[in-house]
Amino acid sequence: MATSRGTWAYRDRFGDTFGRTYFRRFGPGVVSSVGLGTYLGDPTDAVDADYERALVAGLEGGCNVVDTAVNYRCGRSERVVGEAVRRSPIDREAVVVATKGGFLPFDGERPDDPGAYVRERFLDPGIVDRAHLANGAHAIAPEYLSWSLDRSLGRLGLDAVDYFYVHNPETQLAVRSRDEVYDQLEAAFELLERRRTAGDIGAYGVATWDAFRVPAGAEEYLSLAEVLSRAEAAGASVGPDDDHGLEVVQLPFNVAMADAFTRANQPAPPGVDADGPLSTLEFAHEAGLSVVTSASIGQGDLAVEGAIPDDIDATLSGETPAQRALNFARSAPGVTSSLVGTTDTDHVSENVAAGTFDPLGASAFDAVFE
């Protein structure tokens, strides 16, 4: 796993190349504020090869955060991440590797009949109980998440991952109440506390799409305060010495999806004096949680001229729209790292070079929304 010594040595190797606050505290050490994502792309050998080259280029160029999931590209992304980490000359202890469990994965390619595949691969063998399924393809029951983590470790070829996210738990709200989903999360966190104690993960988090950025009354909404309280309960139940292992949340954030900053939808944490609800980024900061952003350049939509509103674009540093979009995301107060995925090594170089420009300061970022 990543270590303080390993990540700080990585920072010392690359730090002078980048602007201020490019490397930020995270977990046991420091990480780059531009991270490598692996979500998009067809499940083919050709894309695998391109991804591996791109990831190695990123690791060698100053990005030491790699994000994937058991279901990305039909399971191929995890295999590629493992190969890239092993092929790169960068020490494993310098690299933060994160994966996710929640969606049922295919095995290398999309089956002709996904429903039959789920039945034969997951339901009939008892890997997943039908009662735990949402939308036919999502489960966060402890038994399934334990299987998923083992599957991820096998595909990655790693002894442990630094962060394991419960993936889009709001999906479960389609079939059960909010209180039931919180109960599910607490049970999942108890499992992850045990796997943390066993050394299989360094810590855990929750990766969401809608849950933490929609209004409090929305169907997809989850309270980050309640999620944190369930992690605290799980930690107390399992009994580690450091309270609990919930350290990070992941959510989409970019110039076109800035809800995590602009929408006050979270109750203030206990002990925090606030006039009313906080934004998700404010809550995370007050609660000591790190934030990793997904869709940081809108899955490519913000990487073209004119996609960023002119008045905002004028405030951002960077030679290209992609760099300016990344610098918007990583300028948000409380953001630790902003993920961007690509299979093109030239795009990797462009994205990493965003970090050679200073991000907006907190006051300048606030001014964007005035």
Coordinates of N, CA and C in Angstrom, one line a residue, residues 123-239:
L123 N -26.6 -14.9 -8.8 CA -27.8 -15.3 -8.1 C -27.7 -16.8 -7.8
D124 N -27.6 -17.6 -8.8 CA -27.6 -19.1 -8.6 C -26.5 -19.6 -7.7
P125 N -25.3 -19.1 -7.8 CA -24.2 -19.5 -6.8 C -24.4 -18.9 -5.4
G126 N -25.3 -18.0 -5.2 CA -25.4 -17.4 -3.9 C -24.5 -16.2 -3.6
I127 N -23.8 -15.7 -4.6 CA -22.9 -14.6 -4.4 C -23.7 -13.3 -4.0
V128 N -24.9 -13.2 -4.6 CA -25.8 -12.1 -4.3 C -27.2 -12.7 -4.0
D129 N -27.8 -12.2 -3.0 CA -29.2 -12.6 -2.7 C -30.1 -11.6 -3.6
R130 N -31.1 -12.2 -4.2 CA -32.0 -11.4 -5.1 C -32.6 -10.2 -4.3
A131 N -32.8 -10.4 -3.0 CA -33.4 -9.4 -2.2 C -32.5 -8.2 -2.0
H132 N -31.2 -8.4 -2.3 CA -30.3 -7.3 -2.1 C -30.0 -6.5 -3.4
L133 N -30.6 -6.9 -4.5 CA -30.4 -6.3 -5.8 C -31.2 -5.0 -5.9
A134 N -30.6 -4.0 -6.6 CA -31.4 -2.9 -7.0 C -31.1 -2.7 -8.5
N135 N -32.1 -2.4 -9.2 CA -32.0 -2.2 -10.7 C -31.4 -3.4 -11.4
G136 N -31.4 -4.5 -10.8 CA -31.0 -5.8 -11.4 C -29.5 -5.9 -11.5
A137 N -28.7 -4.9 -10.9 CA -27.2 -5.0 -11.1 C -26.4 -4.3 -10.0
H138 N -27.1 -4.0 -8.9 CA -26.3 -3.3 -7.8 C -26.7 -3.9 -6.5
A139 N -25.6 -4.1 -5.7 CA -25.8 -4.6 -4.3 C -24.6 -4.1 -3.4
I140 N -25.0 -3.8 -2.2 CA -23.9 -3.4 -1.2 C -24.0 -4.2 0.0
A141 N -24.6 -5.4 0.0 CA -24.6 -6.3 1.1 C -23.2 -6.7 1.5
P142 N -22.9 -6.9 2.8 CA -21.5 -7.2 3.1 C -20.9 -8.4 2.4
E143 N -21.8 -9.4 2.3 CA -21.2 -10.7 1.6 C -20.8 -10.4 0.2
Y144 N -21.6 -9.6 -0.5 CA -21.3 -9.3 -1.9 C -20.0 -8.4 -1.9
L145 N -20.0 -7.3 -1.1 CA -18.8 -6.4 -1.1 C -17.6 -7.2 -0.8
S146 N -17.6 -8.1 0.1 CA -16.4 -8.9 0.4 C -16.0 -9.7 -0.8
W147 N -16.9 -10.3 -1.5 CA -16.6 -11.0 -2.7 C -16.0 -10.0 -3.7
S148 N -16.6 -8.9 -3.8 CA -16.2 -7.8 -4.8 C -14.8 -7.4 -4.5
L149 N -14.5 -7.2 -3.3 CA -13.1 -6.8 -2.9 C -12.1 -7.8 -3.2
D150 N -12.4 -9.1 -2.9 CA -11.5 -10.2 -3.3 C -11.3 -10.2 -4.8
R151 N -12.4 -10.0 -5.5 CA -12.4 -10.0 -7.0 C -11.4 -8.9 -7.5
S152 N -11.6 -7.8 -6.9 CA -10.7 -6.6 -7.3 C -9.3 -6.9 -7.0
L153 N -9.0 -7.4 -5.8 CA -7.6 -7.7 -5.5 C -7.0 -8.7 -6.5
G154 N -7.8 -9.7 -6.9 CA -7.3 -10.7 -7.8 C -7.1 -10.1 -9.2
R155 N -8.0 -9.2 -9.7 CA -7.8 -8.6 -11.0 C -6.7 -7.6 -11.0
L156 N -6.5 -6.9 -9.9 CA -5.4 -5.9 -9.8 C -4.1 -6.6 -9.6
G157 N -4.1 -7.8 -9.0 CA -2.9 -8.5 -8.7 C -2.1 -7.8 -7.6
L158 N -2.9 -7.2 -6.6 CA -2.3 -6.5 -5.5 C -2.7 -7.1 -4.2
D159 N -1.8 -7.0 -3.2 CA -2.2 -7.6 -1.9 C -3.2 -6.7 -1.2
A160 N -3.3 -5.4 -1.5 CA -4.2 -4.5 -0.8 C -4.4 -3.3 -1.7
V161 N -5.5 -2.6 -1.5 CA -5.8 -1.4 -2.1 C -5.8 -0.3 -1.0
D162 N -5.5 0.9 -1.4 CA -5.4 2.0 -0.5 C -6.8 2.5 0.0
Y163 N -7.7 2.5 -1.0 CA -9.1 3.0 -0.7 C -10.1 2.1 -1.5
F164 N -11.1 1.7 -0.7 CA -12.2 0.9 -1.3 C -13.5 1.7 -1.1
Y165 N -14.1 2.1 -2.2 CA -15.4 2.9 -2.2 C -16.6 2.0 -2.3
V166 N -17.6 2.3 -1.5 CA -18.9 1.8 -1.7 C -19.5 2.6 -2.8
H167 N -19.9 1.9 -3.9 CA -20.1 2.6 -5.2 C -21.6 3.0 -5.4
N168 N -21.9 4.2 -5.5 CA -23.2 4.7 -5.8 C -24.3 4.1 -4.9
P169 N -24.2 4.2 -3.6 CA -25.2 3.6 -2.7 C -26.6 4.1 -2.9
E170 N -26.7 5.3 -3.5 CA -28.1 5.9 -3.8 C -28.9 5.0 -4.7
T171 N -28.2 4.2 -5.5 CA -28.9 3.2 -6.4 C -29.9 2.4 -5.6
Q172 N -29.6 2.1 -4.4 CA -30.4 1.2 -3.6 C -31.7 1.9 -3.2
L173 N -31.8 3.2 -3.3 CA -33.0 4.0 -2.9 C -34.1 3.7 -3.9
A174 N -33.8 3.1 -5.0 CA -34.9 2.7 -6.0 C -35.8 1.6 -5.5
V175 N -35.3 0.8 -4.5 CA -36.0 -0.4 -4.0 C -36.2 -0.4 -2.5
R176 N -35.6 0.5 -1.8 CA -35.8 0.5 -0.3 C -35.7 1.9 0.3
S177 N -36.1 2.0 1.5 CA -36.2 3.3 2.1 C -34.8 3.9 2.4
R178 N -34.8 5.2 2.7 CA -33.5 5.8 3.0 C -32.9 5.2 4.3
D179 N -33.7 5.0 5.3 CA -33.2 4.4 6.6 C -32.7 3.0 6.3
E180 N -33.3 2.3 5.4 CA -32.8 1.0 5.1 C -31.4 1.0 4.4
V181 N -31.3 2.1 3.6 CA -30.0 2.2 2.9 C -28.9 2.6 3.9
Y182 N -29.2 3.5 4.8 CA -28.3 3.8 5.9 C -27.9 2.5 6.7
D183 N -28.9 1.7 7.0 CA -28.6 0.4 7.7 C -27.6 -0.4 6.8
Q184 N -27.9 -0.5 5.5 CA -27.0 -1.2 4.6 C -25.6 -0.7 4.7
L185 N -25.5 0.6 4.6 CA -24.2 1.2 4.7 C -23.4 0.9 6.0
E186 N -24.1 0.9 7.1 CA -23.5 0.6 8.4 C -23.0 -0.8 8.3
A187 N -23.8 -1.8 7.8 CA -23.3 -3.2 7.7 C -22.1 -3.3 6.7
A188 N -22.2 -2.5 5.6 CA -21.0 -2.5 4.7 C -19.8 -2.0 5.4
F189 N -19.9 -0.9 6.2 CA -18.8 -0.3 6.8 C -18.2 -1.3 7.9
E190 N -19.1 -2.0 8.6 CA -18.5 -3.0 9.5 C -17.7 -4.0 8.8
L191 N -18.1 -4.5 7.6 CA -17.3 -5.4 6.8 C -16.0 -4.7 6.4
L192 N -16.0 -3.5 6.0 CA -14.8 -2.8 5.6 C -13.9 -2.5 6.7
E193 N -14.4 -2.3 7.9 CA -13.6 -2.2 9.1 C -12.8 -3.5 9.3
R194 N -13.5 -4.6 9.2 CA -12.8 -5.9 9.4 C -11.7 -6.1 8.3
R195 N -12.0 -5.7 7.1 CA -11.1 -5.9 6.0 C -9.9 -4.9 6.2
R196 N -10.2 -3.8 6.7 CA -9.1 -2.8 7.0 C -8.2 -3.4 8.1
T197 N -8.8 -3.9 9.1 CA -8.0 -4.5 10.2 C -7.1 -5.7 9.7
A198 N -7.7 -6.4 8.7 CA -6.9 -7.5 8.1 C -5.8 -7.1 7.2
G199 N -5.8 -5.8 6.8 CA -4.8 -5.2 6.0 C -5.1 -5.3 4.5
D200 N -6.4 -5.6 4.1 CA -6.7 -5.7 2.7 C -7.0 -4.3 2.1
I201 N -7.4 -3.4 2.9 CA -7.6 -2.0 2.4 C -7.0 -1.0 3.5
G202 N -6.6 0.1 3.0 CA -6.0 1.1 3.9 C -7.1 1.9 4.6
A203 N -8.2 2.2 3.8 CA -9.3 3.0 4.4 C -10.4 2.8 3.3
Y204 N -11.6 3.4 3.6 CA -12.7 3.3 2.7 C -13.4 4.6 2.5
G205 N -14.3 4.6 1.6 CA -15.1 5.8 1.3 C -16.4 5.5 0.6
V206 N -17.1 6.5 0.2 CA -18.3 6.4 -0.6 C -18.2 7.2 -1.9
A207 N -18.4 6.5 -3.0 CA -18.3 7.2 -4.3 C -19.8 7.3 -4.8
T208 N -20.2 8.5 -5.1 CA -21.6 8.8 -5.5 C -21.6 9.5 -6.8
W209 N -22.8 9.5 -7.4 CA -23.1 10.4 -8.5 C -24.1 11.5 -8.1
D210 N -25.2 11.1 -7.5 CA -26.2 12.1 -7.2 C -26.3 12.4 -5.7
A211 N -26.0 11.4 -4.8 CA -26.4 11.4 -3.4 C -26.1 12.7 -2.7
F212 N -24.9 13.2 -2.8 CA -24.4 14.3 -2.0 C -24.5 15.7 -2.7
R213 N -25.1 15.7 -3.9 CA -25.1 17.0 -4.6 C -26.5 17.5 -4.9
V214 N -27.5 16.6 -4.8 CA -28.9 16.9 -5.1 C -29.6 17.6 -3.8
P215 N -30.7 18.3 -4.0 CA -31.4 18.9 -2.8 C -31.7 17.8 -1.8
A216 N -31.8 18.3 -0.6 CA -32.1 17.4 0.5 C -33.4 16.6 0.4
G217 N -34.4 17.1 -0.4 CA -35.6 16.5 -0.5 C -35.7 15.5 -1.7
A218 N -34.6 15.5 -2.5 CA -34.6 14.6 -3.7 C -34.6 13.2 -3.4
E219 N -35.1 12.4 -4.3 CA -35.2 10.9 -4.1 C -33.8 10.3 -4.0
E220 N -32.8 10.9 -4.6 CA -31.5 10.2 -4.6 C -30.6 10.7 -3.5
Y221 N -31.1 11.6 -2.6 CA -30.3 12.3 -1.6 C -29.9 11.3 -0.5
L222 N -28.7 11.5 0.0 CA -28.2 10.9 1.2 C -27.5 11.9 2.0
S223 N -27.7 11.9 3.3 CA -27.1 12.8 4.3 C -25.7 12.3 4.6
L224 N -24.7 13.2 4.3 CA -23.3 12.8 4.6 C -23.1 12.7 6.1
A225 N -23.9 13.5 6.8 CA -23.8 13.4 8.3 C -24.2 12.1 8.8
E226 N -25.3 11.5 8.2 CA -25.8 10.2 8.6 C -24.9 9.1 8.2
V227 N -24.3 9.3 7.0 CA -23.3 8.3 6.5 C -22.1 8.2 7.4
L228 N -21.6 9.4 7.8 CA -20.5 9.5 8.7 C -20.8 8.9 10.1
S229 N -22.0 9.1 10.6 CA -22.4 8.6 11.9 C -22.5 7.0 11.8
R230 N -22.9 6.5 10.6 CA -22.9 5.0 10.5 C -21.5 4.5 10.4
A231 N -20.6 5.2 9.9 CA -19.2 4.7 9.9 C -18.6 4.8 11.3
E232 N -19.0 5.8 12.1 CA -18.6 5.9 13.5 C -19.2 4.7 14.3
A233 N -20.4 4.3 14.0 CA -21.0 3.2 14.7 C -20.3 1.9 14.3
A234 N -20.0 1.8 13.0 CA -19.3 0.6 12.6 C -17.9 0.5 13.2
G235 N -17.2 1.6 13.3 CA -15.9 1.6 14.0 C -16.0 1.2 15.4
A236 N -17.1 1.7 16.1 CA -17.3 1.3 17.5 C -17.6 -0.1 17.7
S237 N -18.4 -0.7 16.7 CA -18.8 -2.1 16.8 C -17.6 -3.0 16.6
V238 N -16.8 -2.7 15.6 CA -15.7 -3.6 15.2 C -14.5 -3.4 16.1
G239 N -14.3 -2.1 16.5 CA -13.3 -1.9 17.6 C -11.9 -1.5 17.2

